[in-house]
Amino acid sequence: MFFKINDAEPFELEQLKQLQRKGAFYFFRHDAQRNEALIVPDEMCFGQLGEKEVGRDLPLRLQKMIRARFDHSAPAWTVNHKTLDFSRGPLIMGILNVTPDSFSDGGRFYERDRAVERALQMEAEGASLIDIGGESTRPGALPVPEEEELRRVIPVIEKLRSKSDVLISVDTYKSSIARAALKAGADMINDISAAQFDEKMVEVARDFDCPIIIMHIKGTPRNMQNNPYYEDVVEEVYHYFEERIERLERAGIGKIIIDPGIGFGKRLEDNLHLLRDLKDFTFLQRPILMGTSRKSFIGKILNKEVDERIYGSLATQILAVQNGANIVRVHDVQATQDALKILKAVQYFETD
């Protein structure tokens, strides 16, 4: 990975040369007339250089970016006496829509016992997390009254918790729903608005010290696909997460997962750019969730209906994991588990 340094002072270029002599870079080229430099850090050598050796020899922002790029450690969080360990990833989050109108499986698991049965099936197939939602957020969807959303999700969470210790996420942007779900046995919050639609969501996440998934969305589910536009979707979403992470951390929230929001106020090309350049978000040093399962951009590319998008979904999930995703949110758990097992076997295969 190249790093380009613009407007470097002469003494900074000299400091970079000193690091080059210590073997910190695979590649180093500088242009004194333009005051710029191109470098490719050596992962091993840079990792072995002590803080005093690097010290002020690199601009602070560049130090942070390089260390983030080469820091392969993954967090392990204690969540309600359970462990959410990202080093065991990629983790699979199974989707459970307790709704009559979700774009893919709306109505199939609307009844409590069928929903719980489906959750247990996904756990058996390899899901580490179950994401339970009672309001559709498909393009054009209208809000559901809080009383109705509570009626849909709380009985499912309570019964599932009585039968399993699987990690449960509640998919909601309403603080009252999140609070009730966490009291009923849920472990974390999945908020499509990144705690912006309901500012009290910050208090709930802090009060329960639970992980929160923050997603990027442009607009609301009702209007998000009304001609969305970006000059640079990756840059805009990246800066959005920088701002949201900073604000949540100031509020005392540390267990933050980011979701670029595929299909939420994005054009086809925006979704593809986010998937291709997902590695850029690893610089934020937060676990990344990617939700591509059965979405319309896959249908547009393949000319397939929702229930015919499993193979396209698997392709996007493999790409997401290769590009840095720690969690994939999916409908087809068994198929995803099989695909990721093969990917992992290839990645960690060693010859004699």
mmCIF file of C-alpha atoms in Angstrom:
data_model
loop_
_atom_site.group_PDB
_atom_site.id
_atom_site.type_symbol
_atom_site.label_atom_id
_atom_site.label_comp_id
_atom_site.label_asym_id
_atom_site.label_seq_id
_atom_site.Cartn_x
_atom_site.Cartn_y
_atom_site.Cartn_z
ATOM 1 C CA MET A 1 0.000 0.000 0.000
ATOM 2 C CA PHE A 2 1.408 3.387 -1.058
ATOM 3 C CA PHE A 3 1.342 6.456 1.159
ATOM 4 C CA LYS A 4 1.859 9.818 -0.485
ATOM 5 C CA ILE A 5 3.117 12.706 1.640
ATOM 6 C CA ASN A 6 2.427 16.164 0.253
ATOM 7 C CA ASP A 7 3.990 19.476 1.319
ATOM 8 C CA ALA A 8 6.733 17.781 3.322
ATOM 9 C CA GLU A 9 9.268 20.045 4.990
ATOM 10 C CA PRO A 10 12.936 19.410 4.111
ATOM 11 C CA PHE A 11 13.658 18.131 7.635
ATOM 12 C CA GLU A 12 10.702 15.717 7.336
ATOM 13 C CA LEU A 13 12.102 14.307 4.100
ATOM 14 C CA GLU A 14 15.444 13.842 5.832
ATOM 15 C CA GLN A 15 13.756 12.027 8.697
ATOM 16 C CA LEU A 16 12.032 9.727 6.222
ATOM 17 C CA LYS A 17 15.401 8.995 4.616
ATOM 18 C CA GLN A 18 16.739 7.985 8.027
ATOM 19 C CA LEU A 19 13.861 5.574 8.480
ATOM 20 C CA GLN A 20 14.520 4.178 5.013
ATOM 21 C CA ARG A 21 18.102 3.423 6.031
ATOM 22 C CA LYS A 22 16.710 1.504 9.022
ATOM 23 C CA GLY A 23 14.651 -0.639 6.637
ATOM 24 C CA ALA A 24 11.252 0.754 7.557
ATOM 25 C CA PHE A 25 10.068 0.982 3.937
ATOM 26 C CA TYR A 26 9.946 -1.404 1.006
ATOM 27 C CA PHE A 27 9.919 1.586 -1.292
ATOM 28 C CA PHE A 28 10.861 5.193 -0.789
ATOM 29 C CA ARG A 29 11.000 7.941 -3.381
ATOM 30 C CA HIS A 30 11.049 11.658 -2.749
ATOM 31 C CA ASP A 31 10.890 14.788 -4.843
ATOM 32 C CA ALA A 32 12.630 17.690 -3.099
ATOM 33 C CA GLN A 33 11.362 20.220 -5.633
ATOM 34 C CA ARG A 34 7.728 19.234 -5.083
ATOM 35 C CA ASN A 35 8.206 18.541 -1.372
ATOM 36 C CA GLU A 36 6.522 15.174 -1.613
ATOM 37 C CA ALA A 37 7.365 11.546 -0.975
ATOM 38 C CA LEU A 38 5.984 8.128 -1.830
ATOM 39 C CA ILE A 39 6.517 5.273 0.617
ATOM 40 C CA VAL A 40 5.501 1.633 1.018
ATOM 41 C CA PRO A 41 6.030 0.571 4.655
ATOM 42 C CA ASP A 42 7.651 -2.786 5.436
ATOM 43 C CA GLU A 43 5.169 -4.469 7.772
ATOM 44 C CA MET A 44 7.715 -6.490 9.730
ATOM 45 C CA CYS A 45 10.421 -3.835 10.009
ATOM 46 C CA PHE A 46 7.971 -1.075 10.858
ATOM 47 C CA GLY A 47 6.339 -3.249 13.480
ATOM 48 C CA GLN A 48 9.722 -3.950 15.085
ATOM 49 C CA LEU A 49 10.816 -0.310 15.225
ATOM 50 C CA GLY A 50 10.304 1.035 18.722
ATOM 51 C CA GLU A 51 8.373 4.154 19.570
ATOM 52 C CA LYS A 52 11.624 6.018 20.256
ATOM 53 C CA GLU A 53 13.044 5.037 16.866
ATOM 54 C CA VAL A 54 9.924 6.139 15.032
ATOM 55 C CA GLY A 55 9.057 8.866 17.508
ATOM 56 C CA ARG A 56 8.585 12.165 15.773
ATOM 57 C CA ASP A 57 10.246 10.940 12.586
ATOM 58 C CA LEU A 58 6.839 10.509 10.986
ATOM 59 C CA PRO A 59 3.851 12.841 11.018
ATOM 60 C CA LEU A 60 1.440 11.653 13.713
ATOM 61 C CA ARG A 61 -1.402 11.009 11.277
ATOM 62 C CA LEU A 62 0.826 8.879 9.057
ATOM 63 C CA GLN A 63 2.076 6.904 12.054
ATOM 64 C CA LYS A 64 -1.504 6.194 13.061
ATOM 65 C CA MET A 65 -2.497 5.100 9.558
ATOM 66 C CA ILE A 66 0.471 2.776 9.108
ATOM 67 C CA ARG A 67 0.058 1.187 12.512
ATOM 68 C CA ALA A 68 -3.652 0.699 11.884
ATOM 69 C CA ARG A 69 -2.908 -0.931 8.545
ATOM 70 C CA PHE A 70 -0.523 -3.428 10.116
ATOM 71 C CA ASP A 71 -2.330 -3.990 13.401
ATOM 72 C CA HIS A 72 -3.993 -7.343 12.909
ATOM 73 C CA SER A 73 -5.197 -7.653 16.511
ATOM 74 C CA ALA A 74 -8.940 -8.064 16.930
ATOM 75 C CA PRO A 75 -10.903 -7.107 20.019
ATOM 76 C CA ALA A 76 -12.652 -9.555 22.331
ATOM 77 C CA TRP A 77 -15.513 -7.966 24.256
ATOM 78 C CA THR A 78 -17.330 -9.337 27.276
ATOM 79 C CA VAL A 79 -21.047 -9.063 26.589
ATOM 80 C CA ASN A 80 -23.459 -10.234 29.285
ATOM 81 C CA HIS A 81 -20.981 -12.842 30.562
ATOM 82 C CA LYS A 82 -20.403 -14.036 27.004
ATOM 83 C CA THR A 83 -17.469 -13.258 24.728
ATOM 84 C CA LEU A 84 -17.674 -11.545 21.363
ATOM 85 C CA ASP A 85 -14.254 -12.491 20.015
ATOM 86 C CA PHE A 86 -13.452 -11.036 16.610
ATOM 87 C CA SER A 87 -10.208 -12.998 16.368
ATOM 88 C CA ARG A 88 -12.368 -16.085 15.748
ATOM 89 C CA GLY A 89 -13.935 -14.453 12.733
ATOM 90 C CA PRO A 90 -15.278 -13.932 10.292
ATOM 91 C CA LEU A 91 -18.466 -14.118 12.325
ATOM 92 C CA ILE A 92 -21.862 -14.776 10.796
ATOM 93 C CA MET A 93 -24.915 -12.780 11.853
ATOM 94 C CA GLY A 94 -28.187 -14.457 10.938
ATOM 95 C CA ILE A 95 -31.056 -12.175 9.890
ATOM 96 C CA LEU A 96 -34.417 -12.691 11.587
ATOM 97 C CA ASN A 97 -37.090 -10.310 10.348
ATOM 98 C CA VAL A 98 -40.187 -10.467 12.560
ATOM 99 C CA THR A 99 -42.111 -8.382 10.053
ATOM 100 C CA PRO A 100 -44.843 -8.821 7.455
ATOM 101 C CA ASP A 101 -43.095 -6.689 4.827
ATOM 102 C CA SER A 102 -39.286 -7.066 4.805
ATOM 103 C CA PHE A 103 -37.873 -7.212 1.282
ATOM 104 C CA SER A 104 -36.635 -10.813 1.446
ATOM 105 C CA ASP A 105 -38.440 -12.914 4.050
ATOM 106 C CA GLY A 106 -41.224 -10.635 5.267
ATOM 107 C CA GLY A 107 -44.040 -12.652 6.848
ATOM 108 C CA ARG A 108 -42.216 -16.005 6.973
ATOM 109 C CA PHE A 109 -41.210 -15.656 10.640
ATOM 110 C CA TYR A 110 -43.838 -13.233 11.851
ATOM 111 C CA GLU A 111 -45.196 -15.678 14.442
ATOM 112 C CA ARG A 112 -43.130 -16.048 17.630
ATOM 113 C CA ASP A 113 -42.535 -19.804 17.687
ATOM 114 C CA ARG A 114 -41.600 -19.952 14.012
ATOM 115 C CA ALA A 115 -39.204 -17.043 14.528
ATOM 116 C CA VAL A 116 -37.502 -18.746 17.475
ATOM 117 C CA GLU A 117 -37.277 -22.019 15.553
ATOM 118 C CA ARG A 118 -35.610 -20.177 12.681
ATOM 119 C CA ALA A 119 -33.136 -18.496 15.052
ATOM 120 C CA LEU A 120 -32.146 -21.828 16.584
ATOM 121 C CA GLN A 121 -31.723 -23.290 13.106
ATOM 122 C CA MET A 122 -29.388 -20.451 12.105
ATOM 123 C CA GLU A 123 -27.384 -20.914 15.295
ATOM 124 C CA ALA A 124 -27.006 -24.628 14.521
ATOM 125 C CA GLU A 125 -25.849 -23.764 11.008
ATOM 126 C CA GLY A 126 -23.063 -21.545 12.320
ATOM 127 C CA ALA A 127 -24.458 -18.120 13.192
ATOM 128 C CA SER A 128 -22.648 -16.497 16.120
ATOM 129 C CA LEU A 129 -25.199 -13.690 16.321
ATOM 130 C CA ILE A 130 -28.920 -13.401 15.580
ATOM 131 C CA ASP A 131 -30.179 -9.976 14.478
ATOM 132 C CA ILE A 132 -33.865 -9.555 15.335
ATOM 133 C CA GLY A 133 -35.827 -6.705 13.783
ATOM 134 C CA GLY A 134 -39.472 -5.723 13.983
ATOM 135 C CA GLU A 135 -39.543 -2.912 11.416
ATOM 136 C CA SER A 136 -38.690 -3.212 7.753
ATOM 137 C CA THR A 137 -36.042 -0.743 6.568
ATOM 138 C CA ARG A 138 -36.344 -1.616 2.885
ATOM 139 C CA PRO A 139 -36.395 1.359 0.480
ATOM 140 C CA GLY A 140 -39.699 3.214 0.820
ATOM 141 C CA ALA A 141 -40.638 1.584 4.133
ATOM 142 C CA LEU A 142 -42.755 3.555 6.582
ATOM 143 C CA PRO A 143 -42.081 3.669 10.343
ATOM 144 C CA VAL A 144 -43.832 1.176 12.621
ATOM 145 C CA PRO A 145 -45.424 2.438 15.878
ATOM 146 C CA GLU A 146 -43.329 1.634 18.942
ATOM 147 C CA GLU A 147 -46.088 -0.462 20.541
ATOM 148 C CA GLU A 148 -46.275 -2.676 17.455
ATOM 149 C CA GLU A 149 -42.512 -3.057 17.198
ATOM 150 C CA LEU A 150 -42.337 -4.047 20.868
ATOM 151 C CA ARG A 151 -45.128 -6.569 20.347
ATOM 152 C CA ARG A 152 -43.192 -8.152 17.499
ATOM 153 C CA VAL A 153 -39.669 -8.415 18.909
ATOM 154 C CA ILE A 154 -39.809 -8.727 22.712
ATOM 155 C CA PRO A 155 -41.608 -12.120 22.899
ATOM 156 C CA VAL A 156 -39.172 -13.549 20.347
ATOM 157 C CA ILE A 157 -36.127 -12.289 22.253
ATOM 158 C CA GLU A 158 -37.469 -13.600 25.565
ATOM 159 C CA LYS A 159 -38.216 -17.072 24.245
ATOM 160 C CA LEU A 160 -34.982 -17.333 22.278
ATOM 161 C CA ARG A 161 -32.993 -16.304 25.338
ATOM 162 C CA SER A 162 -34.717 -19.013 27.380
ATOM 163 C CA LYS A 163 -33.543 -21.612 24.862
ATOM 164 C CA SER A 164 -30.076 -20.409 23.833
ATOM 165 C CA ASP A 165 -27.046 -18.347 24.861
ATOM 166 C CA VAL A 166 -26.465 -17.158 21.285
ATOM 167 C CA LEU A 167 -25.631 -13.469 21.028
ATOM 168 C CA ILE A 168 -28.742 -11.480 20.147
ATOM 169 C CA SER A 169 -28.754 -8.134 18.378
ATOM 170 C CA VAL A 170 -31.850 -5.947 18.203
ATOM 171 C CA ASP A 171 -32.236 -4.172 14.873
ATOM 172 C CA THR A 172 -33.855 -0.845 15.761
ATOM 173 C CA TYR A 173 -33.209 2.890 15.727
ATOM 174 C CA LYS A 174 -35.647 3.570 18.599
ATOM 175 C CA SER A 175 -34.120 3.872 22.066
ATOM 176 C CA SER A 176 -37.243 2.576 23.839
ATOM 177 C CA ILE A 177 -37.198 -0.620 21.747
ATOM 178 C CA ALA A 178 -33.477 -1.092 22.344
ATOM 179 C CA ARG A 179 -33.829 -0.648 26.103
ATOM 180 C CA ALA A 180 -36.732 -3.102 26.326
ATOM 181 C CA ALA A 181 -34.890 -5.620 24.118
ATOM 182 C CA LEU A 182 -31.727 -5.467 26.221
ATOM 183 C CA LYS A 183 -33.787 -5.985 29.383
ATOM 184 C CA ALA A 184 -35.469 -8.969 27.703
ATOM 185 C CA GLY A 185 -32.134 -10.645 26.941
ATOM 186 C CA ALA A 186 -30.628 -9.022 23.856
ATOM 187 C CA ASP A 187 -26.892 -8.318 23.957
ATOM 188 C CA MET A 188 -26.302 -5.510 21.477
ATOM 189 C CA ILE A 189 -27.887 -2.831 19.310
ATOM 190 C CA ASN A 190 -27.917 -2.589 15.519
ATOM 191 C CA ASP A 191 -28.909 0.996 14.657
ATOM 192 C CA ILE A 192 -29.195 1.938 10.979
ATOM 193 C CA SER A 193 -29.019 5.617 11.939
ATOM 194 C CA ALA A 194 -25.861 5.402 14.070
ATOM 195 C CA ALA A 195 -27.832 6.859 17.015
ATOM 196 C CA GLN A 196 -28.955 9.908 15.019
ATOM 197 C CA PHE A 197 -32.691 9.268 14.532
ATOM 198 C CA ASP A 198 -33.086 8.943 18.313
ATOM 199 C CA GLU A 199 -30.383 10.645 20.367
ATOM 200 C CA LYS A 200 -31.435 8.748 23.504
ATOM 201 C CA MET A 201 -29.950 5.636 21.908
ATOM 202 C CA VAL A 202 -26.555 6.854 23.132
ATOM 203 C CA GLU A 203 -27.804 6.713 26.724
ATOM 204 C CA VAL A 204 -29.082 3.167 26.253
ATOM 205 C CA ALA A 205 -25.801 1.889 24.821
ATOM 206 C CA ARG A 206 -23.889 3.580 27.638
ATOM 207 C CA ASP A 207 -26.248 2.385 30.381
ATOM 208 C CA PHE A 208 -25.964 -1.253 29.268
ATOM 209 C CA ASP A 209 -22.301 -1.036 28.217
ATOM 210 C CA CYS A 210 -23.275 -3.021 25.131
ATOM 211 C CA PRO A 211 -21.861 -3.112 21.610
ATOM 212 C CA ILE A 212 -23.592 -0.899 19.088
ATOM 213 C CA ILE A 213 -23.482 -1.284 15.324
ATOM 214 C CA ILE A 214 -23.539 2.101 13.638
ATOM 215 C CA MET A 215 -24.510 2.193 9.980
ATOM 216 C CA HIS A 216 -24.203 4.853 7.316
ATOM 217 C CA ILE A 217 -27.476 5.904 5.738
ATOM 218 C CA LYS A 218 -28.281 8.832 3.492
ATOM 219 C CA GLY A 219 -31.746 10.030 4.438
ATOM 220 C CA THR A 220 -34.338 7.659 5.892
ATOM 221 C CA PRO A 221 -35.636 4.296 4.654
ATOM 222 C CA ARG A 222 -38.590 6.152 3.138
ATOM 223 C CA ASN A 223 -36.497 8.476 0.934
ATOM 224 C CA MET A 224 -32.932 7.099 0.935
ATOM 225 C CA GLN A 225 -33.082 5.838 -2.657
ATOM 226 C CA ASN A 226 -34.450 9.088 -4.077
ATOM 227 C CA ASN A 227 -31.491 9.964 -6.310
ATOM 228 C CA PRO A 228 -28.601 9.559 -3.832
ATOM 229 C CA TYR A 229 -25.326 11.086 -5.005
ATOM 230 C CA TYR A 230 -21.704 11.116 -3.818
ATOM 231 C CA GLU A 231 -18.565 12.724 -5.203
ATOM 232 C CA ASP A 232 -16.558 9.992 -3.441
ATOM 233 C CA VAL A 233 -18.699 7.525 -1.508
ATOM 234 C CA VAL A 234 -15.787 5.896 0.333
ATOM 235 C CA GLU A 235 -14.396 9.220 1.505
ATOM 236 C CA GLU A 236 -17.804 10.517 2.582
ATOM 237 C CA VAL A 237 -18.722 7.361 4.501
ATOM 238 C CA TYR A 238 -15.244 7.257 6.092
ATOM 239 C CA HIS A 239 -15.537 10.826 7.390
ATOM 240 C CA TYR A 240 -19.059 10.079 8.596
ATOM 241 C CA PHE A 241 -17.704 7.240 10.737
ATOM 242 C CA GLU A 242 -14.846 9.377 12.038
ATOM 243 C CA GLU A 243 -17.364 11.917 13.303
ATOM 244 C CA ARG A 244 -19.787 9.366 14.748
ATOM 245 C CA ILE A 245 -17.061 7.339 16.489
ATOM 246 C CA GLU A 246 -15.593 10.477 18.052
ATOM 247 C CA ARG A 247 -18.990 11.612 19.298
ATOM 248 C CA LEU A 248 -19.919 8.206 20.718
ATOM 249 C CA GLU A 249 -16.553 7.802 22.415
ATOM 250 C CA ARG A 250 -16.958 11.206 24.053
ATOM 251 C CA ALA A 251 -20.290 9.957 25.376
ATOM 252 C CA GLY A 252 -18.584 6.958 26.980
ATOM 253 C CA ILE A 253 -19.293 4.274 24.374
ATOM 254 C CA GLY A 254 -16.361 2.081 23.355
ATOM 255 C CA LYS A 255 -17.799 -1.087 21.821
ATOM 256 C CA ILE A 256 -18.491 0.241 18.332
ATOM 257 C CA ILE A 257 -18.959 -1.771 15.127
ATOM 258 C CA ILE A 258 -19.224 0.023 11.787
ATOM 259 C CA ASP A 259 -21.451 -0.886 8.826
ATOM 260 C CA PRO A 260 -21.003 1.049 5.535
ATOM 261 C CA GLY A 261 -24.700 0.589 4.770
ATOM 262 C CA ILE A 262 -24.861 -1.232 1.452
ATOM 263 C CA GLY A 263 -28.131 -0.298 -0.252
ATOM 264 C CA PHE A 264 -29.015 2.446 2.229
ATOM 265 C CA GLY A 265 -28.962 5.582 0.117
ATOM 266 C CA LYS A 266 -26.475 4.143 -2.385
ATOM 267 C CA ARG A 267 -26.405 3.727 -6.138
ATOM 268 C CA LEU A 268 -25.174 0.521 -7.771
ATOM 269 C CA GLU A 269 -21.716 2.011 -8.318
ATOM 270 C CA ASP A 270 -21.589 3.245 -4.710
ATOM 271 C CA ASN A 271 -22.230 -0.248 -3.384
ATOM 272 C CA LEU A 272 -19.507 -1.670 -5.614
ATOM 273 C CA HIS A 273 -16.998 1.002 -4.558
ATOM 274 C CA LEU A 274 -17.672 0.329 -0.886
ATOM 275 C CA LEU A 275 -17.243 -3.399 -1.367
ATOM 276 C CA ARG A 276 -14.063 -2.996 -3.403
ATOM 277 C CA ASP A 277 -12.457 -0.424 -1.093
ATOM 278 C CA LEU A 278 -13.680 -1.825 2.217
ATOM 279 C CA LYS A 279 -10.080 -2.167 3.423
ATOM 280 C CA ASP A 280 -9.916 1.609 3.734
ATOM 281 C CA PHE A 281 -12.269 1.377 6.714
ATOM 282 C CA THR A 282 -9.838 -0.846 8.623
ATOM 283 C CA PHE A 283 -7.887 2.347 9.378
ATOM 284 C CA LEU A 284 -10.698 3.256 11.770
ATOM 285 C CA GLN A 285 -9.654 0.271 13.910
ATOM 286 C CA ARG A 286 -13.200 -0.848 14.574
ATOM 287 C CA PRO A 287 -14.841 -4.189 13.709
ATOM 288 C CA ILE A 288 -16.606 -3.986 10.361
ATOM 289 C CA LEU A 289 -19.996 -5.503 9.562
ATOM 290 C CA MET A 290 -21.057 -5.948 5.956
ATOM 291 C CA GLY A 291 -24.651 -6.600 4.936
ATOM 292 C CA THR A 292 -25.029 -7.478 1.263
ATOM 293 C CA SER A 293 -27.314 -10.492 1.479
ATOM 294 C CA ARG A 294 -29.873 -10.701 -1.361
ATOM 295 C CA LYS A 295 -29.819 -6.930 -1.902
ATOM 296 C CA SER A 296 -31.022 -5.198 -5.024
ATOM 297 C CA PHE A 297 -27.572 -4.311 -6.388
ATOM 298 C CA ILE A 298 -26.947 -8.064 -6.738
ATOM 299 C CA GLY A 299 -30.259 -8.427 -8.536
ATOM 300 C CA LYS A 300 -29.379 -5.594 -10.902
ATOM 301 C CA ILE A 301 -26.074 -7.184 -11.852
ATOM 302 C CA LEU A 302 -27.431 -10.729 -12.230
ATOM 303 C CA ASN A 303 -30.988 -9.869 -13.298
ATOM 304 C CA LYS A 304 -32.257 -12.152 -10.518
ATOM 305 C CA GLU A 305 -35.200 -11.939 -8.138
ATOM 306 C CA VAL A 306 -34.667 -11.834 -4.365
ATOM 307 C CA ASP A 307 -34.885 -15.592 -3.781
ATOM 308 C CA GLU A 308 -32.416 -16.265 -6.635
ATOM 309 C CA ARG A 309 -29.535 -14.164 -5.287
ATOM 310 C CA ILE A 310 -27.808 -16.681 -2.993
ATOM 311 C CA TYR A 311 -24.765 -17.223 -5.217
ATOM 312 C CA GLY A 312 -24.329 -13.526 -5.863
ATOM 313 C CA SER A 313 -24.654 -12.912 -2.129
ATOM 314 C CA LEU A 314 -21.953 -15.495 -1.368
ATOM 315 C CA ALA A 315 -19.582 -13.820 -3.817
ATOM 316 C CA THR A 316 -20.037 -10.454 -2.115
ATOM 317 C CA GLN A 317 -19.587 -11.974 1.343
ATOM 318 C CA ILE A 318 -16.311 -13.642 0.358
ATOM 319 C CA LEU A 319 -15.082 -10.342 -1.104
ATOM 320 C CA ALA A 320 -16.156 -8.495 2.041
ATOM 321 C CA VAL A 321 -14.220 -10.851 4.315
ATOM 322 C CA GLN A 322 -11.144 -10.707 2.095
ATOM 323 C CA ASN A 323 -11.336 -6.917 2.284
ATOM 324 C CA GLY A 324 -11.590 -6.697 6.054
ATOM 325 C CA ALA A 325 -15.145 -7.490 7.199
ATOM 326 C CA ASN A 326 -15.325 -9.080 10.659
ATOM 327 C CA ILE A 327 -19.055 -9.869 10.507
ATOM 328 C CA VAL A 328 -21.296 -10.713 7.570
ATOM 329 C CA ARG A 329 -25.038 -10.275 8.051
ATOM 330 C CA VAL A 330 -26.832 -12.947 6.023
ATOM 331 C CA HIS A 331 -30.079 -14.776 5.309
ATOM 332 C CA ASP A 332 -28.439 -18.023 4.153
ATOM 333 C CA VAL A 333 -26.300 -19.072 7.106
ATOM 334 C CA GLN A 334 -25.375 -22.627 6.090
ATOM 335 C CA ALA A 335 -24.274 -21.629 2.591
ATOM 336 C CA THR A 336 -22.259 -18.723 3.979
ATOM 337 C CA GLN A 337 -20.643 -20.942 6.604
ATOM 338 C CA ASP A 338 -19.553 -23.430 3.930
ATOM 339 C CA ALA A 339 -18.140 -20.711 1.675
ATOM 340 C CA LEU A 340 -16.207 -19.048 4.501
ATOM 341 C CA LYS A 341 -14.808 -22.386 5.701
ATOM 342 C CA ILE A 342 -13.297 -22.915 2.259
ATOM 343 C CA LEU A 343 -11.928 -19.373 2.204
ATOM 344 C CA LYS A 344 -10.360 -19.831 5.639
ATOM 345 C CA ALA A 345 -8.877 -23.203 4.690
ATOM 346 C CA VAL A 346 -7.181 -21.658 1.660
ATOM 347 C CA GLN A 347 -5.945 -18.624 3.580
ATOM 348 C CA TYR A 348 -4.358 -20.677 6.360
ATOM 349 C CA PHE A 349 -3.168 -23.643 4.313
ATOM 350 C CA GLU A 350 0.499 -24.411 4.864
ATOM 351 C CA THR A 351 2.738 -26.640 2.789
ATOM 352 C CA ASP A 352 5.497 -28.759 4.286
#
